[in-house]
């Protein structure tokens, strides 16, 4: 079996389910550390800072530092820097998104803006959506951290960022540029953190439509673990297959 010099690791469904650790995921990270293999955690969750994401992992006995976490917020902030320079950003989102923009030197604004950026916002209002739509209709570039239409909570599935974005998309007639998985933008940012070539890296995740598609689109080998969203029974119906699959990450030899 092929070996890899670096790993990109999904979080929810791969490392944990909600607040419950997935033991095989925890053991994989410990094995990577023991072998000295670098790895980056890649998440579409825009509401948390890298430090907050790392802290949750540490509480589950999964070693992690903020420098090892790539969030869709951080990827979006860096994308804005590369494509638009230091910008005034009309922002819909939570603490993690505002923090990432500030760290990159951008200014969040409710007035004139250079970019509109949407992330999950659990205090969303009609006014926020209306103003975002007006900015986009005026021709302001439109970005979104991720397209997840629903996200899991203890009670079931609730609206995700993609559901909120669809309101502005419908009102403005414009489709945003998405940053998070399955788009390759977040993968390129995570890859830069590893400082390795694509052929040397493996993307590990439980969701074919986000994690595995992200790897495929970025031309990075993928490992689909059947511990979360995608079941083994669904896989034969997918047009493009992951490079590897396993029922548990305990089966994977690094």
PDB file of C-alpha atoms in Angstrom, residues 76-249:
ATOM      1  CA  UNK A  76     -11.655  32.773   2.751  1.00  0.00           C
ATOM      2  CA  UNK A  77      -9.680  35.568   4.413  1.00  0.00           C
ATOM      3  CA  UNK A  78      -6.503  34.493   2.617  1.00  0.00           C
ATOM      4  CA  UNK A  79      -8.380  34.169  -0.688  1.00  0.00           C
ATOM      5  CA  UNK A  80      -9.541  37.781  -0.334  1.00  0.00           C
ATOM      6  CA  UNK A  81      -5.976  38.913   0.360  1.00  0.00           C
ATOM      7  CA  UNK A  82      -4.655  37.177  -2.754  1.00  0.00           C
ATOM      8  CA  UNK A  83      -7.411  38.283  -5.121  1.00  0.00           C
ATOM      9  CA  UNK A  84      -8.501  41.686  -3.804  1.00  0.00           C
ATOM     10  CA  UNK A  85      -5.788  42.865  -1.412  1.00  0.00           C
ATOM     11  CA  UNK A  86      -6.634  44.514   1.899  1.00  0.00           C
ATOM     12  CA  UNK A  87     -10.409  44.889   1.698  1.00  0.00           C
ATOM     13  CA  UNK A  88     -13.561  46.219   3.307  1.00  0.00           C
ATOM     14  CA  UNK A  89     -15.750  43.146   3.684  1.00  0.00           C
ATOM     15  CA  UNK A  90     -19.511  43.101   4.185  1.00  0.00           C
ATOM     16  CA  UNK A  91     -19.596  40.079   6.468  1.00  0.00           C
ATOM     17  CA  UNK A  92     -22.368  37.746   7.528  1.00  0.00           C
ATOM     18  CA  UNK A  93     -20.908  35.283   9.992  1.00  0.00           C
ATOM     19  CA  UNK A  94     -19.829  34.530  13.519  1.00  0.00           C
ATOM     20  CA  UNK A  95     -16.733  35.071  15.641  1.00  0.00           C
ATOM     21  CA  UNK A  96     -14.482  32.705  13.688  1.00  0.00           C
ATOM     22  CA  UNK A  97     -15.086  34.540  10.426  1.00  0.00           C
ATOM     23  CA  UNK A  98     -14.628  38.037  11.844  1.00  0.00           C
ATOM     24  CA  UNK A  99     -11.439  36.929  13.627  1.00  0.00           C
ATOM     25  CA  UNK A 100      -9.912  35.451  10.454  1.00  0.00           C
ATOM     26  CA  UNK A 101     -10.625  38.606   8.458  1.00  0.00           C
ATOM     27  CA  UNK A 102      -9.102  40.810  11.151  1.00  0.00           C
ATOM     28  CA  UNK A 103      -5.955  38.677  11.321  1.00  0.00           C
ATOM     29  CA  UNK A 104      -5.525  39.047   7.550  1.00  0.00           C
ATOM     30  CA  UNK A 105      -5.810  42.833   7.819  1.00  0.00           C
ATOM     31  CA  UNK A 106      -9.308  43.198   6.386  1.00  0.00           C
ATOM     32  CA  UNK A 107     -12.032  45.460   7.771  1.00  0.00           C
ATOM     33  CA  UNK A 108     -15.598  44.278   8.311  1.00  0.00           C
ATOM     34  CA  UNK A 109     -18.164  46.891   7.372  1.00  0.00           C
ATOM     35  CA  UNK A 110     -21.882  47.548   7.068  1.00  0.00           C
ATOM     36  CA  UNK A 111     -21.285  50.358   4.567  1.00  0.00           C
ATOM     37  CA  UNK A 112     -19.389  50.506   1.269  1.00  0.00           C
ATOM     38  CA  UNK A 113     -17.634  47.195   0.667  1.00  0.00           C
ATOM     39  CA  UNK A 114     -15.128  45.631  -1.709  1.00  0.00           C
ATOM     40  CA  UNK A 115     -16.301  42.058  -1.057  1.00  0.00           C
ATOM     41  CA  UNK A 116     -19.381  40.308   0.352  1.00  0.00           C
ATOM     42  CA  UNK A 117     -18.561  37.208   2.418  1.00  0.00           C
ATOM     43  CA  UNK A 118     -21.123  34.866   3.970  1.00  0.00           C
ATOM     44  CA  UNK A 119     -20.554  32.234   6.646  1.00  0.00           C
ATOM     45  CA  UNK A 120     -22.916  30.525   9.062  1.00  0.00           C
ATOM     46  CA  UNK A 121     -24.715  33.093  11.223  1.00  0.00           C
ATOM     47  CA  UNK A 122     -27.106  31.810  13.861  1.00  0.00           C
ATOM     48  CA  UNK A 123     -28.277  35.358  14.583  1.00  0.00           C
ATOM     49  CA  UNK A 124     -29.174  35.998  10.937  1.00  0.00           C
ATOM     50  CA  UNK A 125     -31.730  38.709  10.177  1.00  0.00           C
ATOM     51  CA  UNK A 126     -33.688  39.913   7.169  1.00  0.00           C
ATOM     52  CA  UNK A 127     -31.722  43.166   7.248  1.00  0.00           C
ATOM     53  CA  UNK A 128     -28.366  41.364   6.966  1.00  0.00           C
ATOM     54  CA  UNK A 129     -29.585  39.324   4.003  1.00  0.00           C
ATOM     55  CA  UNK A 130     -31.158  42.363   2.356  1.00  0.00           C
ATOM     56  CA  UNK A 131     -27.991  44.446   2.619  1.00  0.00           C
ATOM     57  CA  UNK A 132     -25.849  41.597   1.296  1.00  0.00           C
ATOM     58  CA  UNK A 133     -28.203  41.229  -1.674  1.00  0.00           C
ATOM     59  CA  UNK A 134     -28.029  44.951  -2.432  1.00  0.00           C
ATOM     60  CA  UNK A 135     -24.221  44.932  -2.349  1.00  0.00           C
ATOM     61  CA  UNK A 136     -24.051  41.921  -4.676  1.00  0.00           C
ATOM     62  CA  UNK A 137     -26.572  43.438  -7.095  1.00  0.00           C
ATOM     63  CA  UNK A 138     -24.303  46.494  -7.312  1.00  0.00           C
ATOM     64  CA  UNK A 139     -21.523  44.235  -8.573  1.00  0.00           C
ATOM     65  CA  UNK A 140     -19.550  43.605  -5.376  1.00  0.00           C
ATOM     66  CA  UNK A 141     -17.736  40.213  -5.540  1.00  0.00           C
ATOM     67  CA  UNK A 142     -19.718  37.535  -3.687  1.00  0.00           C
ATOM     68  CA  UNK A 143     -17.972  34.822  -1.634  1.00  0.00           C
ATOM     69  CA  UNK A 144     -19.239  32.139   0.744  1.00  0.00           C
ATOM     70  CA  UNK A 145     -17.259  29.997   3.160  1.00  0.00           C
ATOM     71  CA  UNK A 146     -19.114  26.788   2.295  1.00  0.00           C
ATOM     72  CA  UNK A 147     -22.208  25.426   0.580  1.00  0.00           C
ATOM     73  CA  UNK A 148     -23.480  23.024   3.269  1.00  0.00           C
ATOM     74  CA  UNK A 149     -27.263  23.395   3.074  1.00  0.00           C
ATOM     75  CA  UNK A 150     -27.888  21.528   6.338  1.00  0.00           C
ATOM     76  CA  UNK A 151     -25.738  20.781   9.372  1.00  0.00           C
ATOM     77  CA  UNK A 152     -26.218  18.185  12.125  1.00  0.00           C
ATOM     78  CA  UNK A 153     -27.206  19.056  15.688  1.00  0.00           C
ATOM     79  CA  UNK A 154     -28.385  16.788  18.487  1.00  0.00           C
ATOM     80  CA  UNK A 155     -32.038  17.203  17.451  1.00  0.00           C
ATOM     81  CA  UNK A 156     -31.374  16.481  13.761  1.00  0.00           C
ATOM     82  CA  UNK A 157     -30.475  18.548  10.688  1.00  0.00           C
ATOM     83  CA  UNK A 158     -30.849  22.348  10.661  1.00  0.00           C
ATOM     84  CA  UNK A 159     -30.126  25.037   8.022  1.00  0.00           C
ATOM     85  CA  UNK A 160     -26.457  25.463   7.177  1.00  0.00           C
ATOM     86  CA  UNK A 161     -24.626  28.281   5.444  1.00  0.00           C
ATOM     87  CA  UNK A 162     -25.700  27.084   2.008  1.00  0.00           C
ATOM     88  CA  UNK A 163     -29.339  27.612   2.965  1.00  0.00           C
ATOM     89  CA  UNK A 164     -28.622  31.213   4.011  1.00  0.00           C
ATOM     90  CA  UNK A 165     -26.525  31.880   0.920  1.00  0.00           C
ATOM     91  CA  UNK A 166     -29.371  30.666  -1.304  1.00  0.00           C
ATOM     92  CA  UNK A 167     -31.501  33.613  -0.132  1.00  0.00           C
ATOM     93  CA  UNK A 168     -28.927  36.163  -1.309  1.00  0.00           C
ATOM     94  CA  UNK A 169     -28.235  34.145  -4.452  1.00  0.00           C
ATOM     95  CA  UNK A 170     -31.939  34.155  -5.345  1.00  0.00           C
ATOM     96  CA  UNK A 171     -32.414  37.847  -4.544  1.00  0.00           C
ATOM     97  CA  UNK A 172     -29.285  39.001  -6.387  1.00  0.00           C
ATOM     98  CA  UNK A 173     -29.247  36.541  -9.270  1.00  0.00           C
ATOM     99  CA  UNK A 174     -25.539  35.928  -8.596  1.00  0.00           C
ATOM    100  CA  UNK A 175     -23.795  32.696  -7.601  1.00  0.00           C
ATOM    101  CA  UNK A 176     -21.008  33.062  -5.025  1.00  0.00           C
ATOM    102  CA  UNK A 177     -17.492  31.712  -5.183  1.00  0.00           C
ATOM    103  CA  UNK A 178     -17.368  28.973  -2.552  1.00  0.00           C
ATOM    104  CA  UNK A 179     -14.210  28.483  -0.498  1.00  0.00           C
ATOM    105  CA  UNK A 180     -14.707  25.337   1.603  1.00  0.00           C
ATOM    106  CA  UNK A 181     -14.881  21.662   0.683  1.00  0.00           C
ATOM    107  CA  UNK A 182     -15.566  20.342  -1.935  1.00  0.00           C
ATOM    108  CA  UNK A 183     -13.924  23.331  -3.623  1.00  0.00           C
ATOM    109  CA  UNK A 184     -10.173  23.203  -4.101  1.00  0.00           C
ATOM    110  CA  UNK A 185      -9.544  26.656  -2.554  1.00  0.00           C
ATOM    111  CA  UNK A 186      -9.431  25.391   1.032  1.00  0.00           C
ATOM    112  CA  UNK A 187      -7.392  22.375  -0.068  1.00  0.00           C
ATOM    113  CA  UNK A 188      -4.728  24.546  -1.672  1.00  0.00           C
ATOM    114  CA  UNK A 189      -4.462  26.593   1.527  1.00  0.00           C
ATOM    115  CA  UNK A 190      -4.166  23.459   3.668  1.00  0.00           C
ATOM    116  CA  UNK A 191      -1.591  21.996   1.293  1.00  0.00           C
ATOM    117  CA  UNK A 192       0.497  25.159   1.621  1.00  0.00           C
ATOM    118  CA  UNK A 193       0.568  24.620   5.395  1.00  0.00           C
ATOM    119  CA  UNK A 194       2.072  21.154   4.874  1.00  0.00           C
ATOM    120  CA  UNK A 195       4.623  22.428   2.337  1.00  0.00           C
ATOM    121  CA  UNK A 196       4.396  19.160   0.415  1.00  0.00           C
ATOM    122  CA  UNK A 197       3.538  18.202  -3.147  1.00  0.00           C
ATOM    123  CA  UNK A 198       0.011  16.981  -3.916  1.00  0.00           C
ATOM    124  CA  UNK A 199       1.236  13.496  -4.777  1.00  0.00           C
ATOM    125  CA  UNK A 200       2.767  13.221  -1.289  1.00  0.00           C
ATOM    126  CA  UNK A 201      -0.474  13.969   0.588  1.00  0.00           C
ATOM    127  CA  UNK A 202      -3.626  12.025   1.506  1.00  0.00           C
ATOM    128  CA  UNK A 203      -7.032  13.581   2.266  1.00  0.00           C
ATOM    129  CA  UNK A 204      -9.006  11.610   4.873  1.00  0.00           C
ATOM    130  CA  UNK A 205     -12.734  12.066   5.441  1.00  0.00           C
ATOM    131  CA  UNK A 206     -16.143  10.456   5.896  1.00  0.00           C
ATOM    132  CA  UNK A 207     -18.220  12.501   3.446  1.00  0.00           C
ATOM    133  CA  UNK A 208     -17.871  11.694  -0.252  1.00  0.00           C
ATOM    134  CA  UNK A 209     -19.604  14.872  -1.428  1.00  0.00           C
ATOM    135  CA  UNK A 210     -17.334  17.224   0.540  1.00  0.00           C
ATOM    136  CA  UNK A 211     -14.110  15.571   1.736  1.00  0.00           C
ATOM    137  CA  UNK A 212     -13.540  13.131  -1.101  1.00  0.00           C
ATOM    138  CA  UNK A 213     -14.744  15.458  -3.848  1.00  0.00           C
ATOM    139  CA  UNK A 214     -12.423  18.141  -2.454  1.00  0.00           C
ATOM    140  CA  UNK A 215      -9.470  15.798  -2.784  1.00  0.00           C
ATOM    141  CA  UNK A 216     -10.488  14.660  -6.264  1.00  0.00           C
ATOM    142  CA  UNK A 217     -10.938  18.245  -7.500  1.00  0.00           C
ATOM    143  CA  UNK A 218      -7.574  19.244  -6.024  1.00  0.00           C
ATOM    144  CA  UNK A 219      -5.867  16.166  -7.539  1.00  0.00           C
ATOM    145  CA  UNK A 220      -4.986  14.780  -4.092  1.00  0.00           C
ATOM    146  CA  UNK A 221      -5.368  11.091  -3.180  1.00  0.00           C
ATOM    147  CA  UNK A 222      -8.285  10.358  -0.857  1.00  0.00           C
ATOM    148  CA  UNK A 223      -9.217   7.891   1.875  1.00  0.00           C
ATOM    149  CA  UNK A 224     -12.945   7.501   2.565  1.00  0.00           C
ATOM    150  CA  UNK A 225     -13.677   6.083   6.006  1.00  0.00           C
ATOM    151  CA  UNK A 226     -17.150   4.675   6.610  1.00  0.00           C
ATOM    152  CA  UNK A 227     -17.517   6.265  10.048  1.00  0.00           C
ATOM    153  CA  UNK A 228     -19.860   9.103   9.186  1.00  0.00           C
ATOM    154  CA  UNK A 229     -21.947  10.421   6.308  1.00  0.00           C
ATOM    155  CA  UNK A 230     -21.191   8.151   3.337  1.00  0.00           C
ATOM    156  CA  UNK A 231     -21.866   4.418   3.597  1.00  0.00           C
ATOM    157  CA  UNK A 232     -20.116   1.657   1.681  1.00  0.00           C
ATOM    158  CA  UNK A 233     -23.390   0.911  -0.103  1.00  0.00           C
ATOM    159  CA  UNK A 234     -23.492   4.381  -1.655  1.00  0.00           C
ATOM    160  CA  UNK A 235     -19.984   4.286  -3.085  1.00  0.00           C
ATOM    161  CA  UNK A 236     -20.538   2.069  -6.172  1.00  0.00           C
ATOM    162  CA  UNK A 237     -22.954   4.688  -7.518  1.00  0.00           C
ATOM    163  CA  UNK A 238     -20.331   7.456  -7.468  1.00  0.00           C
ATOM    164  CA  UNK A 239     -18.736   8.323 -10.801  1.00  0.00           C
ATOM    165  CA  UNK A 240     -15.256   8.960  -9.387  1.00  0.00           C
ATOM    166  CA  UNK A 241     -13.930   6.669  -6.692  1.00  0.00           C
ATOM    167  CA  UNK A 242     -11.639   7.507  -3.760  1.00  0.00           C
ATOM    168  CA  UNK A 243      -8.115   6.127  -3.954  1.00  0.00           C
ATOM    169  CA  UNK A 244      -8.676   4.156  -0.736  1.00  0.00           C
ATOM    170  CA  UNK A 245     -11.518   3.138   1.593  1.00  0.00           C
ATOM    171  CA  UNK A 246     -11.745   1.588   5.052  1.00  0.00           C
ATOM    172  CA  UNK A 247     -14.378   0.760   7.650  1.00  0.00           C
ATOM    173  CA  UNK A 248     -12.208   2.109  10.470  1.00  0.00           C
ATOM    174  CA  UNK A 249      -9.067   4.239  10.521  1.00  0.00           C
TER     175      UNK A 249
END
